[in-house]
CSV table of C-alpha atoms and ligand atoms in Angstrom, one decimal:
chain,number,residue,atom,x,y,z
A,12,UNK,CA,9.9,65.5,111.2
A,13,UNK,CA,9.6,63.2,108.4
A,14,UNK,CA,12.1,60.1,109.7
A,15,UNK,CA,13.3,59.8,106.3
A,16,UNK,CA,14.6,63.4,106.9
A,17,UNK,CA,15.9,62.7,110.3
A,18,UNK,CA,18.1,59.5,109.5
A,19,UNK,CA,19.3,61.6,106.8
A,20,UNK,CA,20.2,64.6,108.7
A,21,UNK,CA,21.9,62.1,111.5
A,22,UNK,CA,24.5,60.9,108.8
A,23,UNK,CA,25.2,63.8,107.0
A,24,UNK,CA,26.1,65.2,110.5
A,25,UNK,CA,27.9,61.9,111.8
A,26,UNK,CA,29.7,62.0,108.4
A,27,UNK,CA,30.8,65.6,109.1
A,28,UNK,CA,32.1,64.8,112.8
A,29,UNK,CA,33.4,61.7,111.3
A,30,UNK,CA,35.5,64.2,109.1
A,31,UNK,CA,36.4,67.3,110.7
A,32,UNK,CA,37.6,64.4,113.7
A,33,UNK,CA,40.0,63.0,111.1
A,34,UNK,CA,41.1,66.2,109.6
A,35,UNK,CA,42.1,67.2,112.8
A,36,UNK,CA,43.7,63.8,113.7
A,37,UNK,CA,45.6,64.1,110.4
A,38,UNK,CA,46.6,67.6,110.8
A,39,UNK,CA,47.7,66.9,114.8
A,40,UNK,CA,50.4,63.8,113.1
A,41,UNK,CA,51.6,65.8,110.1
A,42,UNK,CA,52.9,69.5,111.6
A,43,UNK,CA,54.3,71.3,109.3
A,44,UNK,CA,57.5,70.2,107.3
A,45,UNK,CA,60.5,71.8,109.5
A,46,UNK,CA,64.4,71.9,107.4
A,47,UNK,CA,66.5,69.3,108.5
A,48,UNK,CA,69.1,71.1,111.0
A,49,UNK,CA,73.1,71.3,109.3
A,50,UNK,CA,75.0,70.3,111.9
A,51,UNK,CA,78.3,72.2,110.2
A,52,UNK,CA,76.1,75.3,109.4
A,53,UNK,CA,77.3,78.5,110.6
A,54,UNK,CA,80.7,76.7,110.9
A,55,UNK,CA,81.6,77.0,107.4
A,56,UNK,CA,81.6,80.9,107.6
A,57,UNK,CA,84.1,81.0,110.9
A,58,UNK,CA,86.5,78.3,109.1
A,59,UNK,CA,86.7,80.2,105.7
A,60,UNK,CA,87.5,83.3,107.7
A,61,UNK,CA,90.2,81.5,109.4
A,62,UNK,CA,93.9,82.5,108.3
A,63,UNK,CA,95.2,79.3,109.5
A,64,UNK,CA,94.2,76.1,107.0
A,65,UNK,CA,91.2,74.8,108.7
A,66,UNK,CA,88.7,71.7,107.8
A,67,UNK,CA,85.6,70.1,109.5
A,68,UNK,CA,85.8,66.2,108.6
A,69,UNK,CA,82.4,64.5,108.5
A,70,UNK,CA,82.2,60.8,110.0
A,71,UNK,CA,83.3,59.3,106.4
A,72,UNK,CA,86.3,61.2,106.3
A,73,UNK,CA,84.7,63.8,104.4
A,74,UNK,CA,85.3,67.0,103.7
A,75,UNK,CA,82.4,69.2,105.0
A,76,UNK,CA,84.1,72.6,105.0
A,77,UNK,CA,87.1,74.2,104.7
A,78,UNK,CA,88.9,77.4,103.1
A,79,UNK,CA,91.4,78.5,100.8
A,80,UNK,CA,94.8,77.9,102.9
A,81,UNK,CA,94.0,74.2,103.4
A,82,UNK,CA,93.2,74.1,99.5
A,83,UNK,CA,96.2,75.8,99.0
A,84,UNK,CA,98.5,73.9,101.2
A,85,UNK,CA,97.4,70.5,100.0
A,86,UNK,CA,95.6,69.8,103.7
A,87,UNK,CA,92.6,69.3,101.6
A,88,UNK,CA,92.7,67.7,98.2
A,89,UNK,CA,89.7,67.3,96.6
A,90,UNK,CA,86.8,66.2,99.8
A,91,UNK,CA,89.4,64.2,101.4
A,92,UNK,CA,92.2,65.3,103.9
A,93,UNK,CA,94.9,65.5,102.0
A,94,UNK,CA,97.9,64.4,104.9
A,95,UNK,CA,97.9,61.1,105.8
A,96,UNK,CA,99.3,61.6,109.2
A,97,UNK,CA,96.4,64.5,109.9
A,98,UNK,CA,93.8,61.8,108.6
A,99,UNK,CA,95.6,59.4,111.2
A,100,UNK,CA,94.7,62.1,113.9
A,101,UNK,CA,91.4,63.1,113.2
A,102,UNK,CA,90.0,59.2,113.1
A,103,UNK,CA,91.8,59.1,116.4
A,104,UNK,CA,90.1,62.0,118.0
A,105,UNK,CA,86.6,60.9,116.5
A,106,UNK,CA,87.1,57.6,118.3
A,107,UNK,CA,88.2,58.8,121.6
A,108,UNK,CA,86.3,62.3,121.7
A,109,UNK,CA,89.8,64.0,123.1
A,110,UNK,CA,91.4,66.8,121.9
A,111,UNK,CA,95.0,66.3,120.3
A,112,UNK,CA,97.7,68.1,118.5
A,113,UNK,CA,100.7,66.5,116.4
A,114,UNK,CA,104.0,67.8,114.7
A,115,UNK,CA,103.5,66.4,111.2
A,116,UNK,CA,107.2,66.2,108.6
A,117,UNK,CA,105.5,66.4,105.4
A,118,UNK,CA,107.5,65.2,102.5
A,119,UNK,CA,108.1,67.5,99.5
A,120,UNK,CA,110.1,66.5,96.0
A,121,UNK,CA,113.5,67.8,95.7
A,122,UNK,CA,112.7,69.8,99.1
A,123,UNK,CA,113.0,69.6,102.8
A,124,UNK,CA,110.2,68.2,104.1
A,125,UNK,CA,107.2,71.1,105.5
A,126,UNK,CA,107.2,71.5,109.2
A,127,UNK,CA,103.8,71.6,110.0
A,128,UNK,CA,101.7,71.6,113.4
A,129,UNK,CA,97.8,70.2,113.7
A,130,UNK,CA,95.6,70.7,116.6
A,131,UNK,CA,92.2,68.3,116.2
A,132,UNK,CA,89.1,68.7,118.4
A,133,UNK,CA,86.1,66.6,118.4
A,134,UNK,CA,82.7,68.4,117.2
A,135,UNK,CA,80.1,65.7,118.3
A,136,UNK,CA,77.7,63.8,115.6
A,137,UNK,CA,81.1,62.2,114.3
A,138,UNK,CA,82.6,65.6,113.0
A,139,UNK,CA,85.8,66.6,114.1
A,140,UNK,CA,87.3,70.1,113.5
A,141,UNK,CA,91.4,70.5,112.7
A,142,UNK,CA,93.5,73.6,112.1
A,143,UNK,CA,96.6,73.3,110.9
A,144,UNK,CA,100.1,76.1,110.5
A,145,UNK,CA,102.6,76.3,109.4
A,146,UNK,CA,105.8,76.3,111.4
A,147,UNK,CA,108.8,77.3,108.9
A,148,UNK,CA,108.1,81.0,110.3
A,149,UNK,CA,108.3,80.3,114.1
A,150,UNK,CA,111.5,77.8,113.4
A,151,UNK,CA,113.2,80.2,111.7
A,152,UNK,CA,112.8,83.0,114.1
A,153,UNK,CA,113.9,80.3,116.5
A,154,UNK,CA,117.0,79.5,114.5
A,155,UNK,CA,118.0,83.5,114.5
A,156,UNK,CA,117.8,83.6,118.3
A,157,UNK,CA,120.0,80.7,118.6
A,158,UNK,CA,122.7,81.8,116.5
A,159,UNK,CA,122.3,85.7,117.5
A,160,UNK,CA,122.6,84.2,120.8
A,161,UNK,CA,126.1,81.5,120.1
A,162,UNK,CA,127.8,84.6,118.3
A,163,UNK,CA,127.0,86.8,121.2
A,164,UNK,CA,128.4,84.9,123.7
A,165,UNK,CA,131.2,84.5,121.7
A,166,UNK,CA,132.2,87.7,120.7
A,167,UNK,CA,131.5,88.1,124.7
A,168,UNK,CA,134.0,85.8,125.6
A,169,UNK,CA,136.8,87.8,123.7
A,170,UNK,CA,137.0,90.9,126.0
A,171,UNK,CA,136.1,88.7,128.8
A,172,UNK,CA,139.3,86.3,128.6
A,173,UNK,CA,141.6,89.7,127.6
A,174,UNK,CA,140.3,91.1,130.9
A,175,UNK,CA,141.3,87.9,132.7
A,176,UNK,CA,145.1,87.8,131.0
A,177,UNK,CA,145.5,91.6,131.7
A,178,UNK,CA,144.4,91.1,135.0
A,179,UNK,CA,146.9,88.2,135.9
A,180,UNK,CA,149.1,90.5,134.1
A,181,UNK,CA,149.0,93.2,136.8
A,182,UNK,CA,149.4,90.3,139.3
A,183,UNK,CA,152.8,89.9,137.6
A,184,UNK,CA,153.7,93.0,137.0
A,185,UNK,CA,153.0,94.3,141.1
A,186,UNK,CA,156.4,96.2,141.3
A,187,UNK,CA,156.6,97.3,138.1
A,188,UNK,CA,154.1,100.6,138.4
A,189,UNK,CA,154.6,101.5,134.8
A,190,UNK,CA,153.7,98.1,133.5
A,191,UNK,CA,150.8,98.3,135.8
A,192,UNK,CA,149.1,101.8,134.6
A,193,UNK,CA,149.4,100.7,130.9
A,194,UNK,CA,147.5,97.2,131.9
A,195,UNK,CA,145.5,98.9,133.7
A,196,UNK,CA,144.1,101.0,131.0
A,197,UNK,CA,143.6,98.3,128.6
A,198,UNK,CA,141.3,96.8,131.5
A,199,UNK,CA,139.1,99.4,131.5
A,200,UNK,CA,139.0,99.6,127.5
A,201,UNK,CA,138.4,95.9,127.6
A,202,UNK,CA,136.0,97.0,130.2
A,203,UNK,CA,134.2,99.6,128.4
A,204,UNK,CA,134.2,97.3,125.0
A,205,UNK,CA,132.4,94.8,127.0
A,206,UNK,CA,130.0,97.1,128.5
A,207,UNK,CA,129.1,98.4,124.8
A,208,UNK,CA,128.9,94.8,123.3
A,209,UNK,CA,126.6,93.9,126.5
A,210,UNK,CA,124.2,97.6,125.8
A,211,UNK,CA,124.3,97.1,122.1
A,212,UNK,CA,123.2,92.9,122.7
A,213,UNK,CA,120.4,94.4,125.0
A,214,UNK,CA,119.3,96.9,122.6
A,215,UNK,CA,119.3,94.6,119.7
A,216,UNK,CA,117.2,91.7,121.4
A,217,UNK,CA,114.3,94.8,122.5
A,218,UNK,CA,114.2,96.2,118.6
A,219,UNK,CA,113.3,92.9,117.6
A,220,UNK,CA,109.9,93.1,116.4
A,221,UNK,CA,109.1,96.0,118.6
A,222,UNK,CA,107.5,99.0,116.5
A,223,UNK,CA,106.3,101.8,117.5
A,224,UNK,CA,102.3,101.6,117.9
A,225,UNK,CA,101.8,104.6,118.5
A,226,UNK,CA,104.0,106.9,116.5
A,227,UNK,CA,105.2,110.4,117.6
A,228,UNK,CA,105.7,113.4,114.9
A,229,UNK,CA,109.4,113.4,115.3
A,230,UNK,CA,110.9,117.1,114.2
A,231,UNK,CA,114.3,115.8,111.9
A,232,UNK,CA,116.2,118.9,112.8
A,233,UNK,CA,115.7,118.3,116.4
A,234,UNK,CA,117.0,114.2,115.3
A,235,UNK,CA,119.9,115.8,113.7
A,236,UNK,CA,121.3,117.4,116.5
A,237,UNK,CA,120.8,115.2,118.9
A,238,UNK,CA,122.5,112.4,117.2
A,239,UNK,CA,125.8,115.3,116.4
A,240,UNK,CA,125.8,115.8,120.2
A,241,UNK,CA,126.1,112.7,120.8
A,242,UNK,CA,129.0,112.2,118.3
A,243,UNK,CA,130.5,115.5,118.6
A,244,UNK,CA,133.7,114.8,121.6
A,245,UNK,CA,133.9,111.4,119.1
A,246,UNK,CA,134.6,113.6,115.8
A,247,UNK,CA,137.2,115.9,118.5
A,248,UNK,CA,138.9,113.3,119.5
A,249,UNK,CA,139.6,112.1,115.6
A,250,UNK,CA,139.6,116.1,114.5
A,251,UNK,CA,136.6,115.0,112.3
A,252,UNK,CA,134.2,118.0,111.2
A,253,UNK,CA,130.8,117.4,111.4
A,254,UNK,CA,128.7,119.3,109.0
A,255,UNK,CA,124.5,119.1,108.0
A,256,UNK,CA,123.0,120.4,104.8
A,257,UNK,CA,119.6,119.9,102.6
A,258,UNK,CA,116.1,120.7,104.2
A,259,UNK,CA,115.0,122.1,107.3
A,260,UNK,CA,111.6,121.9,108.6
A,261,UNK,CA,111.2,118.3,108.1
A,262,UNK,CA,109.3,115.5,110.5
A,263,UNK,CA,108.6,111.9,110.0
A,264,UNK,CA,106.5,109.6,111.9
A,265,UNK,CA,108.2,107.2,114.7
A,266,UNK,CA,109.9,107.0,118.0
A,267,UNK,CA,112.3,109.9,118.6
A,268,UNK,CA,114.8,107.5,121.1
A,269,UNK,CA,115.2,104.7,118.2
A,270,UNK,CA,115.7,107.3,115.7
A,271,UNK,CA,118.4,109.4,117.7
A,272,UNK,CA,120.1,105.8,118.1
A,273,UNK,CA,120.0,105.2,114.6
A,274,UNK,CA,121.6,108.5,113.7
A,275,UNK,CA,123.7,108.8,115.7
A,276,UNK,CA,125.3,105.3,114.7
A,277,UNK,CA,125.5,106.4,111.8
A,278,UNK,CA,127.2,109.4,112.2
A,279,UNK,CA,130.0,107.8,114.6
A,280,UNK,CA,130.2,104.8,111.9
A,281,UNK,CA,131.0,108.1,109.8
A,282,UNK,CA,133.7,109.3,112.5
A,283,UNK,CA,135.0,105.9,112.8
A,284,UNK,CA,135.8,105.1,109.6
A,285,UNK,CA,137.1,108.5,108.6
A,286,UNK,CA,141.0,109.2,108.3
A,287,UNK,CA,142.3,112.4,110.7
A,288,UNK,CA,140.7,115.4,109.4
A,289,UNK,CA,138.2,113.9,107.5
A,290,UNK,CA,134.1,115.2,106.6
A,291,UNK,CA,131.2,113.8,108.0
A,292,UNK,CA,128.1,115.4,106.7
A,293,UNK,CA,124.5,114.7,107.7
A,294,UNK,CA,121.5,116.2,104.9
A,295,UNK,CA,118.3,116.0,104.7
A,296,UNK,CA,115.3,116.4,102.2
A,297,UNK,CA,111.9,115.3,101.2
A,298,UNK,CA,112.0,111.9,99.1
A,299,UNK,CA,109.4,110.2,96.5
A,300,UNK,CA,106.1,109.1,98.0
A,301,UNK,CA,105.4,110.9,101.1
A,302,UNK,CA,109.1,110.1,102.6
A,303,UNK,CA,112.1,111.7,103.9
A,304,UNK,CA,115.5,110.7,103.7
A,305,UNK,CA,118.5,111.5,106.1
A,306,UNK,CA,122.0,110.7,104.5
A,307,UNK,CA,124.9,110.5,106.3
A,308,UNK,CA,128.2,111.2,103.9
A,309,UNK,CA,132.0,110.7,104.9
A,310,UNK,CA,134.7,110.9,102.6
A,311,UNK,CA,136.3,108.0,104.8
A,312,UNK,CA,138.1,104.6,103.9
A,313,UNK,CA,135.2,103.5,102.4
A,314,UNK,CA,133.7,99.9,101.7
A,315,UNK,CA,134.1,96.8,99.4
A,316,UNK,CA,131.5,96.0,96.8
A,317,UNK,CA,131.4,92.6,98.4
A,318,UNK,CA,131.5,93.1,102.1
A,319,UNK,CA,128.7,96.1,101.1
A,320,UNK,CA,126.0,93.8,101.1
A,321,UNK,CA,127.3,91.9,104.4
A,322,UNK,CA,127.7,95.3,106.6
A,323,UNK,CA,123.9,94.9,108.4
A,324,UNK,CA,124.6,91.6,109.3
A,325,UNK,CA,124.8,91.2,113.1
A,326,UNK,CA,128.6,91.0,114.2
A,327,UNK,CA,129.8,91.5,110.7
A,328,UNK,CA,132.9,93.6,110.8
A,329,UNK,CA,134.9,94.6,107.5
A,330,UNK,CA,138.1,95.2,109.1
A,331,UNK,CA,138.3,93.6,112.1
A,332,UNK,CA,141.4,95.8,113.6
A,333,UNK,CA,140.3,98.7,112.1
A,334,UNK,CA,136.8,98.1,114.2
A,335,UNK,CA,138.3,96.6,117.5
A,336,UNK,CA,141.0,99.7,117.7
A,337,UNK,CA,137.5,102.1,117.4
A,338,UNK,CA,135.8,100.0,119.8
A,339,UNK,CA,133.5,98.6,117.3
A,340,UNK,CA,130.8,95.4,118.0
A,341,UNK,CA,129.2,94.6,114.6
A,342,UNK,CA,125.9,95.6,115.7
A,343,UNK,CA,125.7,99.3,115.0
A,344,UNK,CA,124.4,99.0,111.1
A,345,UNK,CA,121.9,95.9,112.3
A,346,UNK,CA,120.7,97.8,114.8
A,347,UNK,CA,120.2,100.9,112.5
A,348,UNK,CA,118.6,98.1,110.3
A,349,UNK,CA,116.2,96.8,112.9
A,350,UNK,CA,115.2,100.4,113.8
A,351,UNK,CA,114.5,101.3,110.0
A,352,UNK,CA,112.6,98.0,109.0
A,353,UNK,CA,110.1,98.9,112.4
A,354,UNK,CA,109.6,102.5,111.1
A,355,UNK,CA,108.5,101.0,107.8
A,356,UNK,CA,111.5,102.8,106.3
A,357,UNK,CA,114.5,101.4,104.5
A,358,UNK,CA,118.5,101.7,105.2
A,359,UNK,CA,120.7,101.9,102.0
A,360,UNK,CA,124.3,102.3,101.4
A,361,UNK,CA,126.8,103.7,98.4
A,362,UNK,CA,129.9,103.3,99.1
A,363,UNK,CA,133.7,103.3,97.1
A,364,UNK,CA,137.0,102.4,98.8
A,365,UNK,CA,139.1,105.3,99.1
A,366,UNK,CA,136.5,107.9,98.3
A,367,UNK,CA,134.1,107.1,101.4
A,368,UNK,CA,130.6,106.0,102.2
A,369,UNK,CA,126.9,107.4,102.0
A,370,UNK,CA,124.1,105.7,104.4
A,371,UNK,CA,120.3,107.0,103.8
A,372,UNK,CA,117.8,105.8,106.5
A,373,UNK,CA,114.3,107.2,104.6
A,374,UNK,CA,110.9,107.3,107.0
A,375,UNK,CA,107.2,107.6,106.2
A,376,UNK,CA,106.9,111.5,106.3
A,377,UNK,CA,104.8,113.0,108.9
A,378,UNK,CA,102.7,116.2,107.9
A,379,UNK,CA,104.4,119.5,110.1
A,380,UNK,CA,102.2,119.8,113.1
A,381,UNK,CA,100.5,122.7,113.3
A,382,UNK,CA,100.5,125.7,113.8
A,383,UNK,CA,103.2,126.6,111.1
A,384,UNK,CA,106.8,127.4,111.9
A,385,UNK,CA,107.4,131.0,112.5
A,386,UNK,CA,108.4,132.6,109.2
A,387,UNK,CA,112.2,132.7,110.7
A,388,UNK,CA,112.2,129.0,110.5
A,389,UNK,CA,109.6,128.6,108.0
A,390,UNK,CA,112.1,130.7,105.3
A,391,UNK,CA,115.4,128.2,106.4
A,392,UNK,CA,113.4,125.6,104.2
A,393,UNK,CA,115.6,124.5,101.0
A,394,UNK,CA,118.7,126.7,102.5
A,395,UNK,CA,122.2,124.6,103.8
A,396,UNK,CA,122.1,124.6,107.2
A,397,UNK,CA,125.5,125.7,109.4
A,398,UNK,CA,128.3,123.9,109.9
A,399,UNK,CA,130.1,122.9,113.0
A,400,UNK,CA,133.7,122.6,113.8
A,401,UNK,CA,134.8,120.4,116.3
B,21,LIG,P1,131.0,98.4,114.0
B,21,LIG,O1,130.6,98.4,115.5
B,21,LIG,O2,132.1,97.4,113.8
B,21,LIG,O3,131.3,99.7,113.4
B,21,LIG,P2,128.7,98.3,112.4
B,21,LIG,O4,127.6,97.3,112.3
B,21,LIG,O5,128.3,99.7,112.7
B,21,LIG,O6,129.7,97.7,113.4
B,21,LIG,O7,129.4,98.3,111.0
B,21,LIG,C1,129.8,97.0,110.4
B,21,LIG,C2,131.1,97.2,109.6
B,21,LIG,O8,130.8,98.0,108.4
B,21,LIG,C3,132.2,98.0,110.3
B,21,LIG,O9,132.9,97.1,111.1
B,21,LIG,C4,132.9,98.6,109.2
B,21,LIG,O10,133.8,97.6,108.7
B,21,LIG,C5,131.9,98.8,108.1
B,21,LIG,N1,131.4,100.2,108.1
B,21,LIG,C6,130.3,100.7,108.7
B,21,LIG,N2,130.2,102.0,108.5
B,21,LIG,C7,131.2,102.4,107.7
B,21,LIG,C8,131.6,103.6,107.1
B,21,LIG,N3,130.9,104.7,107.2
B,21,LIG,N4,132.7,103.6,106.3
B,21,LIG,C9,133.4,102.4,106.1
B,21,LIG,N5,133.1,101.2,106.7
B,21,LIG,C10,132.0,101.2,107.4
């Protein structure tokens, strides 16, 4: 070969190694451009699904995501936090990498300050993560069960101490056998006050917040006469007639026990609060929007426009005589209250001293279970049902 040709040949192919050697060099120290990792990334999604107000602070004190309660609430203003005390606590856990919660006051104009409580966690990289709630809620379920539980032991005391003086009264009265039979008596009505106060306390503190998860098909006949059994040797003893009326056929959706209870205070508020002789009358029918209502009518004493709004109050008690002579608590209506507001149903009250009182407890409606009534039953729909005499 010409050696012209052969030194050419020898570069051309030294050049190419020379080439394809520094391609691959280049290509071996420049991979591929790969996106910068966000540290917050998928973050962002789980703290704007977060009910509670909830911010990641970057290591500038800024903002890198939050939702719409902490925009809201003012715990984020603008990119910055937007409480100085929760700025305060997040610096502190970014510099010591532990965990901390705080109580924070924060001030309002013309307002008590907000109650509010913060729990701050470190993230790493300088980002720290807070959440913060509101506590106005929790403090003022606290507040009820503080003063539902002063007043109870309060009106406890009452029957307690007349137990004590009746009891020291019998001590006295040991030769006197007629003194002694009527103390004794008024113990055990003392006795059997306190033991109503005491079930009615109990019953009161398991309604609260307790609904029914699960809710039965509860037939409102059935309900009805449960709750005038119950009442019936009351009405006797006060030569009260107890009558229903409306719509048969009728079920709502709910727990049969708390229902019956509801009723049934009703009806003896009814008895109660009737003169001698007097009319308690229980009907029932289909309401507006998929509900039924039970009313409970007496043609008794009847009830102040102003007390009217106060009579579901726990321990509130129009006339107190009237009330302690029938053995009343002040808990009946709030308990009928409680048991309403758990079925998602309401409690309502018309009322006119001298002419007497109408209370309507309306529940969600449930669809008759199947299979249909028997025509017998089926063809009592719309008709008055009986009435009973005591
Ligand atoms: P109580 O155990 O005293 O009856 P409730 O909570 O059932 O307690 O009722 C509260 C108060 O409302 C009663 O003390 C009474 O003054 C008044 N009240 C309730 N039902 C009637 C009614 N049907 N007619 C007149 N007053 C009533």
């Amino acid at each position: 070969m010409d050696p012209l040709l052969t030194a050419f040949l020898g570069a051309l192919v030294g050049a190419l190694g020379g080439w394809v050697a520094s391609w691959v060099v280049r290509h071996r120290a420049d991979p591929e451009p790969v996106p910068e990792a966000d540290p917050v990334g998928e973050l962002r999604e789980v703290v704007a699904a977060l009910e509670s107000a909830a911010v990641v602070v970057g290591s500038a004190d800024d903002v890198r995501a939050t939702n719409e309660s902490a925009l809201t609430e003012g715990v984020v203003i603008g990119d910055r936090v937007g409480i100085p005390g929760l700025l305060d606590l997040v610096r502190q856990v970014r510099r010591t990498g532990e965990p901390a919660s705080v109580h924070l006051e924060v001030p309002r104009a013309g307002r008590p300050p907000r109650p509010l409580a913060a729990r701050v966690l470190p993230l790493g990289d300088g980002l720290v993560f807070a959440v913060v709630d509101d506590r106005a809620p929790g403090l003022r379920v606290e507040e009820a069960a503080r003063d539902f539980l002063a007043n109870s032991t309060h009106e406890l005391k009452t029957p307690i101490g007349a137990v004590m003086l009746l009891a020291e009264a019998v001590e006295q009265a040991a030769d006197d056998p007629v003194a002694v039979r009527r103390f004794s008596s008024r113990i055990q009505a003392e006795a059997s006050r306190l033991g109503q106060l005491v079930a009615q306390i109990i019953q009161l503190s398991r309604l609260r917040g307790e609904l029914p998860r699960r809710p039965d098909v509860v037939d409102v006949d059935g309900l009805v006469r449960q709750a005038l059994d119950r009442s019936r040797s009351f009405a006797e003893q006060r030569s009260i007639t107890l009558t229903t009326g409306g719509t048969s056929g009728l079920h709502v959706l709910g727990d049969a026990a708390q229902l019956v209870t509801a009723l049934t205070n009703l009806v003896q508020n009814g008895v109660a609060y009737s003169d001698q002789r007097g009319r308690v009358v229980v009907t029932t029918r289909q309401a507006d929007a998929g509900a039924v209502a039970i009313a409970v009518t007496d043609n008794g004493i009847g009830i102040a426009p102003d007390d009217l709004e106060r009579v579901f109050e726990r321990f509130f008690r129009v006339d107190y005589a009237r009330s302690r002579e029938t053995g009343g608590t002040g808990l009946g209506l709030s308990i009928v209250a409680e048991i309403a507001e758990g079925h998602h149903g309401t409690i309502d009250v018309w009322s006119k001293p001298g002419s007497g009182s109408t209370f309507t407890l309306t529940l969600p409606a449930a669809p008759s279970p199947a299979p249909t009534p028997p025509p017998a039953a089926a063809s009592a729909a719309g008709t008055p049902n009986q009435e009973e005499h005591p």
